[in-house]
């Protein structure tokens, strides 16, 4: 988990294992670490039909599946061999491709067009794409974000998880705590890194 990490003044450089790492390198490491966290939370949400997983389907204009879909992380797409962060396939043939971004992320050259191409090549019209990112990223990349079937902010996903944990009185204490923890992780991934964060401890904690 990346929660509960103590903070201290950011050092000029830090040591991860035996590798001396400069602050700018640590920025990349922490961004990638956060994107892995988003991957895991989204894959779990889609596989279990959590409020976050259901929201992704609803935002692309689809009803959430009744039966759990097949969910995989880091799958290679058939059109051009690029990788999808989270892949979900429902028994009725519907496919959802999720691309995750954390604060400080960026699109690779041709990445957005690759997702568009994947949808165009689905002659059955059963493939949808979803960008999951901080609202600040979606706003800053509005043109590219509109090329996905939907763009869902980490903040919205966190809100829907907390709302479910707070409003469903029949939910078990353990499940409610799990939803709140996932929401906390998503909000951390949406937050701009603080200059006081101890990157070395954060990476090691994950």
mmCIF file of N, CA, C and O in Angstrom, residues 130-195:
data_model
loop_
_atom_site.group_PDB
_atom_site.id
_atom_site.type_symbol
_atom_site.label_atom_id
_atom_site.label_comp_id
_atom_site.label_asym_id
_atom_site.label_seq_id
_atom_site.Cartn_x
_atom_site.Cartn_y
_atom_site.Cartn_z
ATOM 1 N N UNK A 130 -11.815 3.932 -22.422
ATOM 2 C CA UNK A 130 -12.037 4.833 -21.293
ATOM 3 C C UNK A 130 -10.705 5.344 -20.756
ATOM 4 O O UNK A 130 -9.815 4.557 -20.452
ATOM 5 N N UNK A 131 -10.587 6.643 -20.671
ATOM 6 C CA UNK A 131 -9.424 7.275 -20.049
ATOM 7 C C UNK A 131 -9.737 7.488 -18.572
ATOM 8 O O UNK A 131 -10.769 8.073 -18.233
ATOM 9 N N UNK A 132 -8.861 7.021 -17.709
ATOM 10 C CA UNK A 132 -8.992 7.231 -16.269
ATOM 11 C C UNK A 132 -7.792 8.055 -15.819
ATOM 12 O O UNK A 132 -6.645 7.628 -15.972
ATOM 13 N N UNK A 133 -8.058 9.238 -15.286
ATOM 14 C CA UNK A 133 -6.963 10.160 -14.962
ATOM 15 C C UNK A 133 -7.462 11.227 -13.998
ATOM 16 O O UNK A 133 -8.672 11.389 -13.807
ATOM 17 N N UNK A 134 -6.535 11.967 -13.395
ATOM 18 C CA UNK A 134 -6.954 13.106 -12.571
ATOM 19 C C UNK A 134 -7.743 14.103 -13.414
ATOM 20 O O UNK A 134 -7.498 14.237 -14.621
ATOM 21 N N UNK A 135 -8.662 14.818 -12.807
ATOM 22 C CA UNK A 135 -9.432 15.812 -13.554
ATOM 23 C C UNK A 135 -8.516 16.854 -14.182
ATOM 24 O O UNK A 135 -8.772 17.341 -15.285
ATOM 25 N N UNK A 136 -7.421 17.179 -13.497
ATOM 26 C CA UNK A 136 -6.479 18.159 -14.041
ATOM 27 C C UNK A 136 -5.864 17.667 -15.347
ATOM 28 O O UNK A 136 -5.642 18.454 -16.289
ATOM 29 N N UNK A 137 -5.589 16.362 -15.439
ATOM 30 C CA UNK A 137 -5.030 15.791 -16.673
ATOM 31 C C UNK A 137 -6.078 15.826 -17.777
ATOM 32 O O UNK A 137 -5.774 16.173 -18.927
ATOM 33 N N UNK A 138 -7.303 15.449 -17.460
ATOM 34 C CA UNK A 138 -8.385 15.450 -18.459
ATOM 35 C C UNK A 138 -8.598 16.860 -18.999
ATOM 36 O O UNK A 138 -8.752 17.066 -20.208
ATOM 37 N N UNK A 139 -8.590 17.852 -18.113
ATOM 38 C CA UNK A 139 -8.785 19.240 -18.538
ATOM 39 C C UNK A 139 -7.637 19.723 -19.414
ATOM 40 O O UNK A 139 -7.848 20.417 -20.412
ATOM 41 N N UNK A 140 -6.413 19.362 -19.034
ATOM 42 C CA UNK A 140 -5.238 19.820 -19.784
ATOM 43 C C UNK A 140 -5.100 19.122 -21.130
ATOM 44 O O UNK A 140 -4.418 19.631 -22.027
ATOM 45 N N UNK A 141 -5.731 17.964 -21.283
ATOM 46 C CA UNK A 141 -5.654 17.194 -22.526
ATOM 47 C C UNK A 141 -7.058 16.945 -23.075
ATOM 48 O O UNK A 141 -7.380 15.845 -23.526
ATOM 49 N N UNK A 142 -7.871 17.995 -23.036
ATOM 50 C CA UNK A 142 -9.294 17.854 -23.367
ATOM 51 C C UNK A 142 -9.523 17.307 -24.769
ATOM 52 O O UNK A 142 -10.399 16.461 -24.985
ATOM 53 N N UNK A 143 -8.725 17.769 -25.738
ATOM 54 C CA UNK A 143 -8.901 17.307 -27.106
ATOM 55 C C UNK A 143 -8.668 15.816 -27.246
ATOM 56 O O UNK A 143 -9.472 15.105 -27.861
ATOM 57 N N UNK A 144 -7.595 15.327 -26.672
ATOM 58 C CA UNK A 144 -7.297 13.893 -26.730
ATOM 59 C C UNK A 144 -8.279 13.098 -25.876
ATOM 60 O O UNK A 144 -8.666 11.981 -26.236
ATOM 61 N N UNK A 145 -8.675 13.660 -24.746
ATOM 62 C CA UNK A 145 -9.612 12.951 -23.866
ATOM 63 C C UNK A 145 -10.933 12.680 -24.573
ATOM 64 O O UNK A 145 -11.561 11.639 -24.365
ATOM 65 N N UNK A 146 -11.356 13.619 -25.427
ATOM 66 C CA UNK A 146 -12.625 13.450 -26.147
ATOM 67 C C UNK A 146 -12.560 12.343 -27.194
ATOM 68 O O UNK A 146 -13.606 11.901 -27.689
ATOM 69 N N UNK A 147 -11.363 11.882 -27.541
ATOM 70 C CA UNK A 147 -11.233 10.819 -28.532
ATOM 71 C C UNK A 147 -11.498 9.436 -27.924
ATOM 72 O O UNK A 147 -11.632 8.463 -28.659
ATOM 73 N N UNK A 148 -11.558 9.357 -26.599
ATOM 74 C CA UNK A 148 -11.946 8.122 -25.934
ATOM 75 C C UNK A 148 -13.469 8.066 -25.855
ATOM 76 O O UNK A 148 -14.143 9.092 -25.931
ATOM 77 N N UNK A 149 -13.994 6.879 -25.672
ATOM 78 C CA UNK A 149 -15.448 6.755 -25.499
ATOM 79 C C UNK A 149 -15.909 7.542 -24.286
ATOM 80 O O UNK A 149 -17.023 8.081 -24.269
ATOM 81 N N UNK A 150 -15.071 7.619 -23.278
ATOM 82 C CA UNK A 150 -15.358 8.400 -22.071
ATOM 83 C C UNK A 150 -14.060 8.690 -21.351
ATOM 84 O O UNK A 150 -13.070 7.976 -21.511
ATOM 85 N N UNK A 151 -14.071 9.751 -20.566
ATOM 86 C CA UNK A 151 -12.961 10.078 -19.677
ATOM 87 C C UNK A 151 -13.535 10.200 -18.275
ATOM 88 O O UNK A 151 -14.481 10.969 -18.054
ATOM 89 N N UNK A 152 -12.996 9.443 -17.347
ATOM 90 C CA UNK A 152 -13.506 9.415 -15.972
ATOM 91 C C UNK A 152 -12.391 9.853 -15.038
ATOM 92 O O UNK A 152 -11.284 9.310 -15.082
ATOM 93 N N UNK A 153 -12.693 10.830 -14.200
ATOM 94 C CA UNK A 153 -11.653 11.340 -13.307
ATOM 95 C C UNK A 153 -11.469 10.431 -12.092
ATOM 96 O O UNK A 153 -12.405 9.762 -11.635
ATOM 97 N N UNK A 154 -10.253 10.426 -11.572
ATOM 98 C CA UNK A 154 -9.969 9.683 -10.347
ATOM 99 C C UNK A 154 -10.810 10.212 -9.192
ATOM 100 O O UNK A 154 -11.242 9.458 -8.318
ATOM 101 N N UNK A 155 -11.053 11.518 -9.225
ATOM 102 C CA UNK A 155 -11.860 12.122 -8.168
ATOM 103 C C UNK A 155 -13.293 11.598 -8.181
ATOM 104 O O UNK A 155 -13.874 11.305 -7.123
ATOM 105 N N UNK A 156 -13.884 11.455 -9.373
ATOM 106 C CA UNK A 156 -15.246 10.920 -9.478
ATOM 107 C C UNK A 156 -15.296 9.471 -9.001
ATOM 108 O O UNK A 156 -16.247 9.045 -8.336
ATOM 109 N N UNK A 157 -14.284 8.710 -9.362
ATOM 110 C CA UNK A 157 -14.223 7.315 -8.948
ATOM 111 C C UNK A 157 -14.103 7.202 -7.430
ATOM 112 O O UNK A 157 -14.754 6.357 -6.798
ATOM 113 N N UNK A 158 -13.277 8.064 -6.841
ATOM 114 C CA UNK A 158 -13.141 8.057 -5.379
ATOM 115 C C UNK A 158 -14.463 8.433 -4.723
ATOM 116 O O UNK A 158 -14.881 7.809 -3.733
ATOM 117 N N UNK A 159 -15.141 9.425 -5.277
ATOM 118 C CA UNK A 159 -16.413 9.873 -4.700
ATOM 119 C C UNK A 159 -17.464 8.769 -4.719
ATOM 120 O O UNK A 159 -18.205 8.592 -3.752
ATOM 121 N N UNK A 160 -17.534 8.031 -5.822
ATOM 122 C CA UNK A 160 -18.568 6.999 -5.928
ATOM 123 C C UNK A 160 -18.276 5.842 -4.970
ATOM 124 O O UNK A 160 -19.202 5.217 -4.424
ATOM 125 N N UNK A 161 -17.014 5.563 -4.724
ATOM 126 C CA UNK A 161 -16.657 4.514 -3.766
ATOM 127 C C UNK A 161 -17.022 4.925 -2.342
ATOM 128 O O UNK A 161 -17.591 4.133 -1.576
ATOM 129 N N UNK A 162 -16.709 6.159 -1.983
ATOM 130 C CA UNK A 162 -17.035 6.646 -0.639
ATOM 131 C C UNK A 162 -18.544 6.722 -0.451
ATOM 132 O O UNK A 162 -19.073 6.357 0.611
ATOM 133 N N UNK A 163 -19.249 7.175 -1.482
ATOM 134 C CA UNK A 163 -20.708 7.273 -1.388
ATOM 135 C C UNK A 163 -21.336 5.912 -1.147
ATOM 136 O O UNK A 163 -22.255 5.760 -0.334
ATOM 137 N N UNK A 164 -20.839 4.897 -1.851
ATOM 138 C CA UNK A 164 -21.376 3.546 -1.676
ATOM 139 C C UNK A 164 -21.087 3.026 -0.272
ATOM 140 O O UNK A 164 -21.953 2.409 0.367
ATOM 141 N N UNK A 165 -19.879 3.286 0.215
ATOM 142 C CA UNK A 165 -19.506 2.811 1.549
ATOM 143 C C UNK A 165 -20.323 3.494 2.637
ATOM 144 O O UNK A 165 -20.567 2.911 3.699
ATOM 145 N N UNK A 166 -20.763 4.713 2.372
ATOM 146 C CA UNK A 166 -21.475 5.491 3.385
ATOM 147 C C UNK A 166 -22.986 5.282 3.351
ATOM 148 O O UNK A 166 -23.655 5.419 4.372
ATOM 149 N N UNK A 167 -23.528 4.944 2.167
ATOM 150 C CA UNK A 167 -24.979 4.913 2.013
ATOM 151 C C UNK A 167 -25.590 3.526 2.104
ATOM 152 O O UNK A 167 -26.774 3.392 2.449
ATOM 153 N N UNK A 168 -24.822 2.496 1.797
ATOM 154 C CA UNK A 168 -25.362 1.139 1.800
ATOM 155 C C UNK A 168 -25.209 0.526 3.195
ATOM 156 O O UNK A 168 -24.153 0.031 3.564
ATOM 157 N N UNK A 169 -26.302 0.551 3.960
ATOM 158 C CA UNK A 169 -26.247 0.069 5.338
ATOM 159 C C UNK A 169 -26.090 -1.442 5.426
ATOM 160 O O UNK A 169 -25.712 -1.979 6.480
ATOM 161 N N UNK A 170 -26.399 -2.138 4.320
ATOM 162 C CA UNK A 170 -26.270 -3.598 4.327
ATOM 163 C C UNK A 170 -24.850 -4.056 4.015
ATOM 164 O O UNK A 170 -24.534 -5.239 4.127
ATOM 165 N N UNK A 171 -23.986 -3.126 3.628
ATOM 166 C CA UNK A 171 -22.616 -3.474 3.262
ATOM 167 C C UNK A 171 -21.821 -3.875 4.492
ATOM 168 O O UNK A 171 -21.940 -3.267 5.557
ATOM 169 N N UNK A 172 -20.986 -4.891 4.338
ATOM 170 C CA UNK A 172 -20.161 -5.321 5.461
ATOM 171 C C UNK A 172 -19.133 -4.248 5.806
ATOM 172 O O UNK A 172 -18.745 -3.439 4.963
ATOM 173 N N UNK A 173 -18.711 -4.268 7.058
ATOM 174 C CA UNK A 173 -17.708 -3.300 7.510
ATOM 175 C C UNK A 173 -16.422 -3.442 6.710
ATOM 176 O O UNK A 173 -15.777 -2.444 6.351
ATOM 177 N N UNK A 174 -16.047 -4.684 6.403
ATOM 178 C CA UNK A 174 -14.811 -4.932 5.662
ATOM 179 C C UNK A 174 -14.887 -4.368 4.247
ATOM 180 O O UNK A 174 -13.937 -3.748 3.764
ATOM 181 N N UNK A 175 -16.036 -4.576 3.571
ATOM 182 C CA UNK A 175 -16.177 -4.077 2.206
ATOM 183 C C UNK A 175 -16.197 -2.562 2.185
ATOM 184 O O UNK A 175 -15.564 -1.934 1.327
ATOM 185 N N UNK A 176 -16.908 -1.960 3.124
ATOM 186 C CA UNK A 176 -16.950 -0.499 3.190
ATOM 187 C C UNK A 176 -15.554 0.076 3.420
ATOM 188 O O UNK A 176 -15.164 1.073 2.799
ATOM 189 N N UNK A 177 -14.795 -0.565 4.315
ATOM 190 C CA UNK A 177 -13.419 -0.105 4.571
ATOM 191 C C UNK A 177 -12.561 -0.251 3.324
ATOM 192 O O UNK A 177 -11.716 0.608 3.029
ATOM 193 N N UNK A 178 -12.786 -1.336 2.577
ATOM 194 C CA UNK A 178 -12.032 -1.537 1.340
ATOM 195 C C UNK A 178 -12.330 -0.458 0.320
ATOM 196 O O UNK A 178 -11.419 0.055 -0.344
ATOM 197 N N UNK A 179 -13.591 -0.085 0.182
ATOM 198 C CA UNK A 179 -13.964 0.976 -0.756
ATOM 199 C C UNK A 179 -13.333 2.304 -0.351
ATOM 200 O O UNK A 179 -12.824 3.058 -1.191
ATOM 201 N N UNK A 180 -13.356 2.597 0.947
ATOM 202 C CA UNK A 180 -12.768 3.860 1.407
ATOM 203 C C UNK A 180 -11.258 3.874 1.185
ATOM 204 O O UNK A 180 -10.684 4.910 0.828
ATOM 205 N N UNK A 181 -10.634 2.735 1.391
ATOM 206 C CA UNK A 181 -9.188 2.657 1.161
ATOM 207 C C UNK A 181 -8.855 2.853 -0.316
ATOM 208 O O UNK A 181 -7.923 3.581 -0.662
ATOM 209 N N UNK A 182 -9.623 2.229 -1.199
ATOM 210 C CA UNK A 182 -9.411 2.415 -2.630
ATOM 211 C C UNK A 182 -9.605 3.878 -3.024
ATOM 212 O O UNK A 182 -8.855 4.420 -3.844
ATOM 213 N N UNK A 183 -10.613 4.517 -2.436
ATOM 214 C CA UNK A 183 -10.857 5.935 -2.726
ATOM 215 C C UNK A 183 -9.667 6.790 -2.298
ATOM 216 O O UNK A 183 -9.252 7.720 -3.013
ATOM 217 N N UNK A 184 -9.111 6.465 -1.140
ATOM 218 C CA UNK A 184 -7.937 7.201 -0.657
ATOM 219 C C UNK A 184 -6.754 7.032 -1.611
ATOM 220 O O UNK A 184 -6.035 7.996 -1.917
ATOM 221 N N UNK A 185 -6.551 5.816 -2.100
ATOM 222 C CA UNK A 185 -5.466 5.571 -3.047
ATOM 223 C C UNK A 185 -5.659 6.389 -4.324
ATOM 224 O O UNK A 185 -4.709 6.994 -4.844
ATOM 225 N N UNK A 186 -6.884 6.410 -4.843
ATOM 226 C CA UNK A 186 -7.155 7.145 -6.074
ATOM 227 C C UNK A 186 -6.933 8.642 -5.880
ATOM 228 O O UNK A 186 -6.402 9.325 -6.765
ATOM 229 N N UNK A 187 -7.330 9.151 -4.728
ATOM 230 C CA UNK A 187 -7.128 10.582 -4.473
ATOM 231 C C UNK A 187 -5.653 10.918 -4.349
ATOM 232 O O UNK A 187 -5.205 11.987 -4.773
ATOM 233 N N UNK A 188 -4.880 10.009 -3.762
ATOM 234 C CA UNK A 188 -3.432 10.228 -3.698
ATOM 235 C C UNK A 188 -2.833 10.270 -5.097
ATOM 236 O O UNK A 188 -1.934 11.065 -5.378
ATOM 237 N N UNK A 189 -3.329 9.399 -5.987
ATOM 238 C CA UNK A 189 -2.802 9.349 -7.348
ATOM 239 C C UNK A 189 -3.218 10.574 -8.157
ATOM 240 O O UNK A 189 -2.599 10.884 -9.183
ATOM 241 N N UNK A 190 -4.269 11.267 -7.709
ATOM 242 C CA UNK A 190 -4.730 12.465 -8.404
ATOM 243 C C UNK A 190 -4.064 13.728 -7.880
ATOM 244 O O UNK A 190 -4.122 14.776 -8.520
ATOM 245 N N UNK A 191 -3.423 13.633 -6.723
ATOM 246 C CA UNK A 191 -2.854 14.808 -6.075
ATOM 247 C C UNK A 191 -1.489 15.151 -6.644
ATOM 248 O O UNK A 191 -0.694 14.267 -6.981
ATOM 249 N N UNK A 192 -1.209 16.428 -6.719
ATOM 250 C CA UNK A 192 0.112 16.883 -7.129
ATOM 251 C C UNK A 192 1.108 16.539 -6.034
ATOM 252 O O UNK A 192 0.861 16.834 -4.856
ATOM 253 N N UNK A 193 2.224 15.875 -6.378
ATOM 254 C CA UNK A 193 3.198 15.493 -5.346
ATOM 255 C C UNK A 193 3.681 16.698 -4.561
ATOM 256 O O UNK A 193 3.949 17.762 -5.122
ATOM 257 N N UNK A 194 3.773 16.530 -3.259
ATOM 258 C CA UNK A 194 4.243 17.595 -2.388
ATOM 259 C C UNK A 194 5.757 17.582 -2.323
ATOM 260 O O UNK A 194 6.393 16.539 -2.376
ATOM 261 N N UNK A 195 6.323 18.759 -2.205
ATOM 262 C CA UNK A 195 7.783 18.859 -2.099
ATOM 263 C C UNK A 195 8.297 18.204 -0.829
ATOM 264 O O UNK A 195 9.486 17.936 -0.695
#
